Short mmCIF file of C-alpha atoms and ligand atoms in Angstrom, two decimals:
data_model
loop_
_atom_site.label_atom_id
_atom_site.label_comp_id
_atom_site.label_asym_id
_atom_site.label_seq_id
_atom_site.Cartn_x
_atom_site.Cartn_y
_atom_site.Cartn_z
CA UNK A 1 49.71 42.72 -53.14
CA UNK A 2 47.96 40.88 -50.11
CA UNK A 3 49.66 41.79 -46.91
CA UNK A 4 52.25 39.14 -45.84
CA UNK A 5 50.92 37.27 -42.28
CA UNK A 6 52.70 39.00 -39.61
CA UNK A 7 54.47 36.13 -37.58
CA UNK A 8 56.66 37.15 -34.76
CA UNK A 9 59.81 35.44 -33.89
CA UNK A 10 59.67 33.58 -30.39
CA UNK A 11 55.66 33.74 -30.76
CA UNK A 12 54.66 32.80 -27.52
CA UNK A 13 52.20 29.75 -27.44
CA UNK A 14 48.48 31.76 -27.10
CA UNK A 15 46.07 29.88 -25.19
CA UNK A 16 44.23 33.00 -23.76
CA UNK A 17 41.29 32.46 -25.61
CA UNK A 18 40.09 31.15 -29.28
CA UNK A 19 39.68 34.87 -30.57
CA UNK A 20 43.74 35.59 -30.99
CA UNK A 21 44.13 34.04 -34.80
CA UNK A 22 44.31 35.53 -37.28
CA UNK A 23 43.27 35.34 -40.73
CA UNK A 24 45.17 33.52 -42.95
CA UNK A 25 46.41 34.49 -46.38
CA UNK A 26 43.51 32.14 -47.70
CA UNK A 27 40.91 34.18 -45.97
CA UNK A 28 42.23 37.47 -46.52
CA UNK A 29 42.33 36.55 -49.85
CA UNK A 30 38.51 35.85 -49.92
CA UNK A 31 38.01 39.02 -48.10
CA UNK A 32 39.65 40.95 -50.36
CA UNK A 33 37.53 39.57 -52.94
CA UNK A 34 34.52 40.17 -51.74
CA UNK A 35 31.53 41.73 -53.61
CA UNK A 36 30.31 44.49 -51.13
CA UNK A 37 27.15 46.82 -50.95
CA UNK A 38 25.82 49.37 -48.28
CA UNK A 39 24.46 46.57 -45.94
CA UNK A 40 21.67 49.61 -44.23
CA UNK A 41 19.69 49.50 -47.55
CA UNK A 42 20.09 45.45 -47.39
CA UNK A 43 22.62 45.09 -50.18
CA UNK A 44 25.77 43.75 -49.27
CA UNK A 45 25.40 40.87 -51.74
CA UNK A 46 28.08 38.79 -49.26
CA UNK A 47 26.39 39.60 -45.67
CA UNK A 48 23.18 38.54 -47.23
CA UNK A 49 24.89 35.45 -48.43
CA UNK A 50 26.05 34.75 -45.19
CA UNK A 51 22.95 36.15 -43.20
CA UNK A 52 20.97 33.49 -45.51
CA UNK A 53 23.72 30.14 -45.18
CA UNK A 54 23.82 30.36 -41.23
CA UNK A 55 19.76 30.91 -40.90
CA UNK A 56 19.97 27.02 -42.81
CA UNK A 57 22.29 25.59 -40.89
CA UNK A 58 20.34 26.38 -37.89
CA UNK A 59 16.67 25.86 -39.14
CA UNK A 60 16.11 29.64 -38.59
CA UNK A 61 13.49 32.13 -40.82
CA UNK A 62 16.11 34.47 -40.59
CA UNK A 63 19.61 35.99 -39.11
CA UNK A 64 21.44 39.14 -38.59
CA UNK A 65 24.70 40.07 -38.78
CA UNK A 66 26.60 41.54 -35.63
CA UNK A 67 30.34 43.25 -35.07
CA UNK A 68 30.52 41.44 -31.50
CA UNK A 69 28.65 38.20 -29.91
CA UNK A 70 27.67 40.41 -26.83
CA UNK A 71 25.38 42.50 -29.58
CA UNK A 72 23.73 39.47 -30.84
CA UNK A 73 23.16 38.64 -26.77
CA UNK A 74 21.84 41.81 -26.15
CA UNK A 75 19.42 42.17 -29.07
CA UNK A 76 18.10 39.14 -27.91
CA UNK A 77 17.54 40.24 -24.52
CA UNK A 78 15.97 44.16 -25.65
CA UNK A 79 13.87 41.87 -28.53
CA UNK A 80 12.20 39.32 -25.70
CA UNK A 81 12.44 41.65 -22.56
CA UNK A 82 10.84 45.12 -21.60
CA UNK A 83 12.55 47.05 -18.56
CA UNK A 84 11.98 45.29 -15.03
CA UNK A 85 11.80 41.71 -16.45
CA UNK A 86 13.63 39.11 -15.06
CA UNK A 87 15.69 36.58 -17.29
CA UNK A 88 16.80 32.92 -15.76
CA UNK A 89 20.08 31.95 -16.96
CA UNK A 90 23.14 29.76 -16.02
CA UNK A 91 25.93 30.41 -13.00
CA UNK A 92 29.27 32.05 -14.86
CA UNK A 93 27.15 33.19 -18.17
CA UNK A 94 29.12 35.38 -20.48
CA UNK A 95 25.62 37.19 -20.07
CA UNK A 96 26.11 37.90 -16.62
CA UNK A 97 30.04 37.75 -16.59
CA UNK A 98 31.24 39.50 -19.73
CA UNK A 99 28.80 41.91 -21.63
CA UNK A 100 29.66 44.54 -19.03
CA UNK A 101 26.50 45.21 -17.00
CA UNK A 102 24.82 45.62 -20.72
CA UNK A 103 22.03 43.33 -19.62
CA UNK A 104 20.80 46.34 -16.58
CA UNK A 105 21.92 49.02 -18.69
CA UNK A 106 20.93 48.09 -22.27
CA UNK A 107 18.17 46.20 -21.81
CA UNK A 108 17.12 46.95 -18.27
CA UNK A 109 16.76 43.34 -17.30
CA UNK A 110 17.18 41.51 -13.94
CA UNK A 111 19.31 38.45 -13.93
CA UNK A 112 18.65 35.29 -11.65
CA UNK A 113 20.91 32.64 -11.62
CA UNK A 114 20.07 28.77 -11.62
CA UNK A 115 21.61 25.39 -11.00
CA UNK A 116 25.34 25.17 -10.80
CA UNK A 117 28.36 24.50 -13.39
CA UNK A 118 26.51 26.06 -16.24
CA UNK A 119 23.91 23.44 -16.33
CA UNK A 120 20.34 23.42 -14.31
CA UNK A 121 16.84 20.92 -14.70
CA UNK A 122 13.41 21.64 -15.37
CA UNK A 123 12.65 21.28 -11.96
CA UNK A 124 15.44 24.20 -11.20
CA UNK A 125 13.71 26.69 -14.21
CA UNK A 126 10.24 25.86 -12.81
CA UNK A 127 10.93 26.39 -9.42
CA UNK A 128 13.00 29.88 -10.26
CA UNK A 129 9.88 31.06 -12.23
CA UNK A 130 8.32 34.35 -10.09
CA UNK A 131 4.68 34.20 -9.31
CA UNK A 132 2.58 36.88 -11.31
CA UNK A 133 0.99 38.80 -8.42
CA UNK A 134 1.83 42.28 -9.11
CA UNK A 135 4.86 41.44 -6.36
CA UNK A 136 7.45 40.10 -8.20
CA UNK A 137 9.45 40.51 -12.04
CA UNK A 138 7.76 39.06 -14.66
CA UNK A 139 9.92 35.75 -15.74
CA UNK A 140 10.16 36.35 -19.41
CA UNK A 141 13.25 34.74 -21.04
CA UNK A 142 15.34 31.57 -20.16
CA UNK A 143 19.37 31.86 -21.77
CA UNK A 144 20.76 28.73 -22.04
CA UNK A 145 25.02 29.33 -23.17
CA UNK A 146 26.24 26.24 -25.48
CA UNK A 147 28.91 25.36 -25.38
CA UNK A 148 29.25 27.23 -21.60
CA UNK A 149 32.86 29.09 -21.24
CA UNK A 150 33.45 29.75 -17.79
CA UNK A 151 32.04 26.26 -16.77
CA UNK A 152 35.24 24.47 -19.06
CA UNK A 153 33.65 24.39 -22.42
CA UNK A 154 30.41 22.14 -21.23
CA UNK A 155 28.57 21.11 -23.61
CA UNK A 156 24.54 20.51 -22.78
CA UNK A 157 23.05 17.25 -22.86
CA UNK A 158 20.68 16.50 -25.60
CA UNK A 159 17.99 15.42 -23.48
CA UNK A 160 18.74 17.80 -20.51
CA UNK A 161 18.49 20.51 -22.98
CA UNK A 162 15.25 19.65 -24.42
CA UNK A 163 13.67 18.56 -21.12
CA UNK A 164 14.62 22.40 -19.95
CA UNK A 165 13.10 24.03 -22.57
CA UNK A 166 9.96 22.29 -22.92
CA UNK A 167 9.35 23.25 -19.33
CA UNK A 168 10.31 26.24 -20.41
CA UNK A 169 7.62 26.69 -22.67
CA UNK A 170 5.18 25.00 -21.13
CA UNK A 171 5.98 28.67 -18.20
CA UNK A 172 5.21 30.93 -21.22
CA UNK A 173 8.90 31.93 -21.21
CA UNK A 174 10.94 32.79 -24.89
CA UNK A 175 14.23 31.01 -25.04
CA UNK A 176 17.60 32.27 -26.47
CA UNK A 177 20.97 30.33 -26.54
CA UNK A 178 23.86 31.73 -26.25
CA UNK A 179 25.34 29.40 -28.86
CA UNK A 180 28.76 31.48 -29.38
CA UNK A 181 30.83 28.04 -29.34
CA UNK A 182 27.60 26.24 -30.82
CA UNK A 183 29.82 25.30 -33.58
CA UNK A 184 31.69 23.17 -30.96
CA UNK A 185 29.16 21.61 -28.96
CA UNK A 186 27.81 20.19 -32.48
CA UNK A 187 31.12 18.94 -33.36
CA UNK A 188 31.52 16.96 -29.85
CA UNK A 189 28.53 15.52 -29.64
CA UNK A 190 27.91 14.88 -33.18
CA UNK A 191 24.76 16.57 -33.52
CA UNK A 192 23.37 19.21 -36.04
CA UNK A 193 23.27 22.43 -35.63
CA UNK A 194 19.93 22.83 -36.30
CA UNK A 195 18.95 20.26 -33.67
CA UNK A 196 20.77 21.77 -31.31
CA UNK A 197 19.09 25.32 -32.33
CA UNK A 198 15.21 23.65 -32.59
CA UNK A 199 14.22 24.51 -29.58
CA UNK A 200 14.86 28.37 -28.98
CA UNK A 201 13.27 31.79 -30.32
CA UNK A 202 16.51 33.16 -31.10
CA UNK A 203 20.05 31.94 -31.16
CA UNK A 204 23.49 33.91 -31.12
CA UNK A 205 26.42 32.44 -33.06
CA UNK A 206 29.91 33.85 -33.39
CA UNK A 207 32.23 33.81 -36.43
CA UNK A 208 35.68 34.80 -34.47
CA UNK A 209 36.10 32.25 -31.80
CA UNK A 210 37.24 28.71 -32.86
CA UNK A 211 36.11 29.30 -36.54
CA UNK A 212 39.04 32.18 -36.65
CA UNK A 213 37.13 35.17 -38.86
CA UNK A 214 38.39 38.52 -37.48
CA UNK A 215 35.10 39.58 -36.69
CA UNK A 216 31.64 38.98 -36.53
CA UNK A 217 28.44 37.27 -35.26
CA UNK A 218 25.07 36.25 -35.83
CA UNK A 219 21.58 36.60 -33.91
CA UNK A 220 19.40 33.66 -35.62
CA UNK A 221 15.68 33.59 -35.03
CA UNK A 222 12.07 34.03 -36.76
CA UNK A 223 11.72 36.86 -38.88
CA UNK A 224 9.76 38.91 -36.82
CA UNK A 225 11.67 38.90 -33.64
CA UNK A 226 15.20 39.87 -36.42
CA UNK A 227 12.91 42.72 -37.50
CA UNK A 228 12.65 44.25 -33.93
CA UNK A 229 16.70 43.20 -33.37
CA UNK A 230 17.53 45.30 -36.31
CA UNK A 231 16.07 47.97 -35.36
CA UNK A 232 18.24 47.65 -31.93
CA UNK A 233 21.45 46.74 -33.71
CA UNK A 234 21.10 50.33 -35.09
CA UNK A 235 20.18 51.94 -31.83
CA UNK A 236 23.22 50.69 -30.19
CA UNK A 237 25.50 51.25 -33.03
CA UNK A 238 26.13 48.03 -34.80
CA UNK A 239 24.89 48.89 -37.87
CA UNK A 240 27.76 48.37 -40.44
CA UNK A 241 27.69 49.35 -44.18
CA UNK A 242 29.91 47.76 -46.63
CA UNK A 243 30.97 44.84 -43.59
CA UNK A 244 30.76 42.01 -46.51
CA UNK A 245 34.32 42.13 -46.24
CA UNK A 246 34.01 40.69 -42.90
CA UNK A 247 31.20 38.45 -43.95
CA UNK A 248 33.27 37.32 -46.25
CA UNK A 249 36.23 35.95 -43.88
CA UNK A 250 32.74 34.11 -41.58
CA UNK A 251 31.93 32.63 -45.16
CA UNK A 252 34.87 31.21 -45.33
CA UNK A 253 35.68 30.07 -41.57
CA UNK A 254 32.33 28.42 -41.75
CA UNK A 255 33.35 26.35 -45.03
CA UNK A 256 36.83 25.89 -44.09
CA UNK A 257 37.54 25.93 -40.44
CA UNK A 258 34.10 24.19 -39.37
CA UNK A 259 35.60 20.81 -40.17
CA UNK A 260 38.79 20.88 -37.75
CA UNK A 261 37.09 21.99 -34.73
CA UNK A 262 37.94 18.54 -33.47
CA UNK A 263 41.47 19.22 -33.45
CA UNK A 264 41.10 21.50 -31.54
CA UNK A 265 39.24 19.22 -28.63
CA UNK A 266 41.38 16.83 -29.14
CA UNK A 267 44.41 19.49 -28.37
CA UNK A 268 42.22 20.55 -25.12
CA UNK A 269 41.66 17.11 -24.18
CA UNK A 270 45.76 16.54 -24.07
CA UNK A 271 46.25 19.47 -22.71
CA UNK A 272 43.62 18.99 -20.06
CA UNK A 273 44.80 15.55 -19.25
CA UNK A 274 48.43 16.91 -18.78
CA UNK A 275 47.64 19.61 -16.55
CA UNK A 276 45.46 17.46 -14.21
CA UNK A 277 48.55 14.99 -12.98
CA UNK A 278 50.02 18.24 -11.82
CA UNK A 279 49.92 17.77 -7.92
CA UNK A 280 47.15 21.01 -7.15
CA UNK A 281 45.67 21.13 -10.14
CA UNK A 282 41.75 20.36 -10.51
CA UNK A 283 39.94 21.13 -13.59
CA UNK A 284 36.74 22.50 -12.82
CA UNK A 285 34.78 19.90 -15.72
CA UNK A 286 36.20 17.41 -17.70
CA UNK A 287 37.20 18.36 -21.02
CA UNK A 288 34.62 17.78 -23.59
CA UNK A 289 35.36 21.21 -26.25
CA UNK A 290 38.34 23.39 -26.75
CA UNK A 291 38.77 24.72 -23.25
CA UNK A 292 40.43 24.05 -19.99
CA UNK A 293 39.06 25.86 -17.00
CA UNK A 294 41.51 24.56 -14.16
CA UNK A 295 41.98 25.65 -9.94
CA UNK A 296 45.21 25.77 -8.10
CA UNK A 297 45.77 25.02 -4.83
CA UNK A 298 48.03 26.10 -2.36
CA UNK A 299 50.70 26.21 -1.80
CA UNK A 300 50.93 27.00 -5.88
CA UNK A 301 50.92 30.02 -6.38
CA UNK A 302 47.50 32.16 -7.29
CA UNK A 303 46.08 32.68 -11.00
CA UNK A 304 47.96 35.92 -11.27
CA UNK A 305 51.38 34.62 -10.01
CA UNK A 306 50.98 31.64 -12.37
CA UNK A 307 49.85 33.14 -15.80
CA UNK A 308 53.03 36.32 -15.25
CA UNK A 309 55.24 33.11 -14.69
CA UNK A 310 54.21 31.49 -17.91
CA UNK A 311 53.91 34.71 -19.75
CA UNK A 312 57.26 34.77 -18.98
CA UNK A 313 58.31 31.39 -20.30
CA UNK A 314 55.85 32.33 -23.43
CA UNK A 315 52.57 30.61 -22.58
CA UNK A 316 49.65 32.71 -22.50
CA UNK A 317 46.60 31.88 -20.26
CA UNK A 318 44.33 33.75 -18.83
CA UNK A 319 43.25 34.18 -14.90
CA UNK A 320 39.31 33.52 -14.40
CA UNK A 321 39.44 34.07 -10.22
CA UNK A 322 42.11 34.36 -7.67
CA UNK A 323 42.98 30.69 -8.36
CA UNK A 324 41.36 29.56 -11.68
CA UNK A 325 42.92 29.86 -14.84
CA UNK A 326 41.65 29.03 -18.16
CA UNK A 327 43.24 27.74 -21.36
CA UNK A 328 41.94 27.45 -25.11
CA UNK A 329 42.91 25.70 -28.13
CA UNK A 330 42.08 26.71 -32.00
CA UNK A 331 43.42 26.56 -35.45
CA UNK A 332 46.71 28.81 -34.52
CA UNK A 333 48.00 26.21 -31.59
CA UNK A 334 48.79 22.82 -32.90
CA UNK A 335 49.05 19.58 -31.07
CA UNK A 336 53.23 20.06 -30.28
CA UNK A 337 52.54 23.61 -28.87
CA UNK A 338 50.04 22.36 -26.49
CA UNK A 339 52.59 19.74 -25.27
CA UNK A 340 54.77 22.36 -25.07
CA UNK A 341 52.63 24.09 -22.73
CA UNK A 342 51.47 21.58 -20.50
CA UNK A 343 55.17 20.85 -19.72
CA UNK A 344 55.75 24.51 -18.94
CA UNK A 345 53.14 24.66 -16.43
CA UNK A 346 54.41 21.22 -14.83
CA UNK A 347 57.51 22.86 -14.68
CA UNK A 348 56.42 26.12 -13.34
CA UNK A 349 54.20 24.51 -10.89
CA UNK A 350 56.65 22.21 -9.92
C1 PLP B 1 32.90 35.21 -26.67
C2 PLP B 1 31.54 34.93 -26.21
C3 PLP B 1 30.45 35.73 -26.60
C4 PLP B 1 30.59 36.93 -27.50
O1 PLP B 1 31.68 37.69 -27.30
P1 PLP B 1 32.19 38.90 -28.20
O2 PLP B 1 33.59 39.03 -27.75
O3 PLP B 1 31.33 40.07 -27.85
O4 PLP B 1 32.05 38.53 -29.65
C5 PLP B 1 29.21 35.40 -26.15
N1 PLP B 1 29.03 34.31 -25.38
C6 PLP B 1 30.03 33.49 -25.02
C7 PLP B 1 29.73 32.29 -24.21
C8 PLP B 1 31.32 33.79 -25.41
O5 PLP B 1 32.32 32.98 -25.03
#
């Protein structure tokens, strides 16, 4: 007997972040079914499945499966970096924001910060580069994030993005993306994957936001750079053994959940839109993914006064600074709850 899904009565509207669903019936179905192996000596006939299917659809050699999207990050940075280098990335990167200080104490990097709203030019990644004079931290690694969280879901410009890393390139530096919402930035702009991945050394890709799996990303990348990561993933602990039953529910976000992603936008984008004629209210980007990053002014209350007053007319958000908030959509809120929600917070705000 498959376990019935567990849905509460009153469920309050979730919008804290894209990795609350949970599987359905259909994927824990297909997890349950899963033909499984000791993934250490490489034969987890389902992670290998999956390691091989996402390594195509981003025009990598190769990919390894991760529990958590900060792993994949971090392998990145311990594969490119040694101690004392310095890594350029974006203002507000999950990097620097969210992997818990992993990036000094893992991999022992330095982080500099360039441009502003998640985005920065050529210009901004040549000009950040340190001279090589015995003075300063080698510049070794340039982290673009794709689509970029705290920055409202931003998605890069094509051109932007390949203008940046040929620059990049031309300095000598490697390049990883942070591509955890990669999935979305295709789906918005309409691009491939792969094009999207072309221009980086390795790539990180996660299986539990938007595309609902319970677990579970990727680090994509040539085969000799994965070689090194593995070795990592089993220093810090990420090395999993029969996990095809988790590869199983990625297999099947990624052929079932990959298509509706646009919903989801389209969900933010109302949402968004909403939220916005609220008197107060500016969102920090406009909308272009499956996330609303949004300030309040006073005299509204602060982030932590407004998310304890929605929690307690059962919408969820979640407070990014004293007076920004954020909001995401995915497969578990559906166009009437997010209507639902934006008239809560007009309410509450009003
Ligand atoms: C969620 C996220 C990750 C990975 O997070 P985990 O919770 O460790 O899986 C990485 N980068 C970005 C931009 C994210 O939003």
């Amino acid at each position: 007997m498959l376990p019935a899904v567990f849905v509460m009565p009153n469920q309050p509207i979730d919008l804290r972040s894209d990795t609350v669903t949970r599987p359905s019936p259909a994927m824990r179905q297909a997890m349950a079914a899963a033909d499984v192996g000791d993934d250490w000596y490489g034969e987890d006939p389902t992670i290998n499945l999956l390691q091989a299917e996402v390594a195509a659809l981003l025009g990598k050699e190769d990919s390894l499966f991760t529990p958590s999207g900060t792993m994949a990050n971090q392998l990145a940075l311990r594969v490119h970096c040694r101690h004392g280098d310095d890594v350029l990335l974006s203002e507000e990167s999950h990097i620097q924001f969210h992997e818990n200080g992993a990036a000094g104490a893992l991999a022992g990097v330095q982080l500099t910060v360039i441009g502003a709203g998640g985005l920065f030019d050529a210009a901004q990644v040549r000009a950040a580069v340190k001279p090589e004079n015995g003075l300063y931290p080698p510049t070794r690694l340039l982290c673009l994030e794709n689509t970029h969280n705290r920055c409202g879901g931003k998605v890069w410009p094509l051109q932007q993005l390949r203008e940046v890393c040929e620059a990049a390139r031309g300095l000598g530096l490697r390049l990883h993306l942070d591509g955890a919402r990669l999935w979305n930035a295709a789906a918005a702009h309409k691009v491939p994957l792969r094009e999207l991945a072309a221009p980086f050394d390795t790539v990180s890709v996660s299986l539990s936001k938007g595309l609902g799996a319970p677990a579970g990303s990727l680090l994509c990348g040539e085969r000799e750079a994965l070689r090194r990561a593995r070795r990592f993933r089993q220093m810090y602990g990420g090395g999993m053994r029969q996990a095809g039953v988790l590869a199983a529910a990625g297999r099947f976000a990624l052929q079932h959940n990959q298509g509706r992603l646009l919903q989801d936008h389209e969900n933010a984008a109302l949402l968004g839109a909403r939220i916005a004629e609220v008197p107060g209210v500016r969102l920090v980007a406009p909308v272009e993914t499956n996330i609303v990053v949004f300030d309040v002014d006073p005299p509204a209350p602060d982030a932590a006064a407004l998310v304890a007053a929605l929690r307690a007319r059962g919408v969820l958000v979640n407070a990014f600074g004293p007076r920004r908030l954020r909001a995401v959509t995915h497969l578990d809120v559906d166009r009437a709850a997010c209507e639902q929600a934006a008239s809560v917070l007009r309410d509450v705000l009003s």
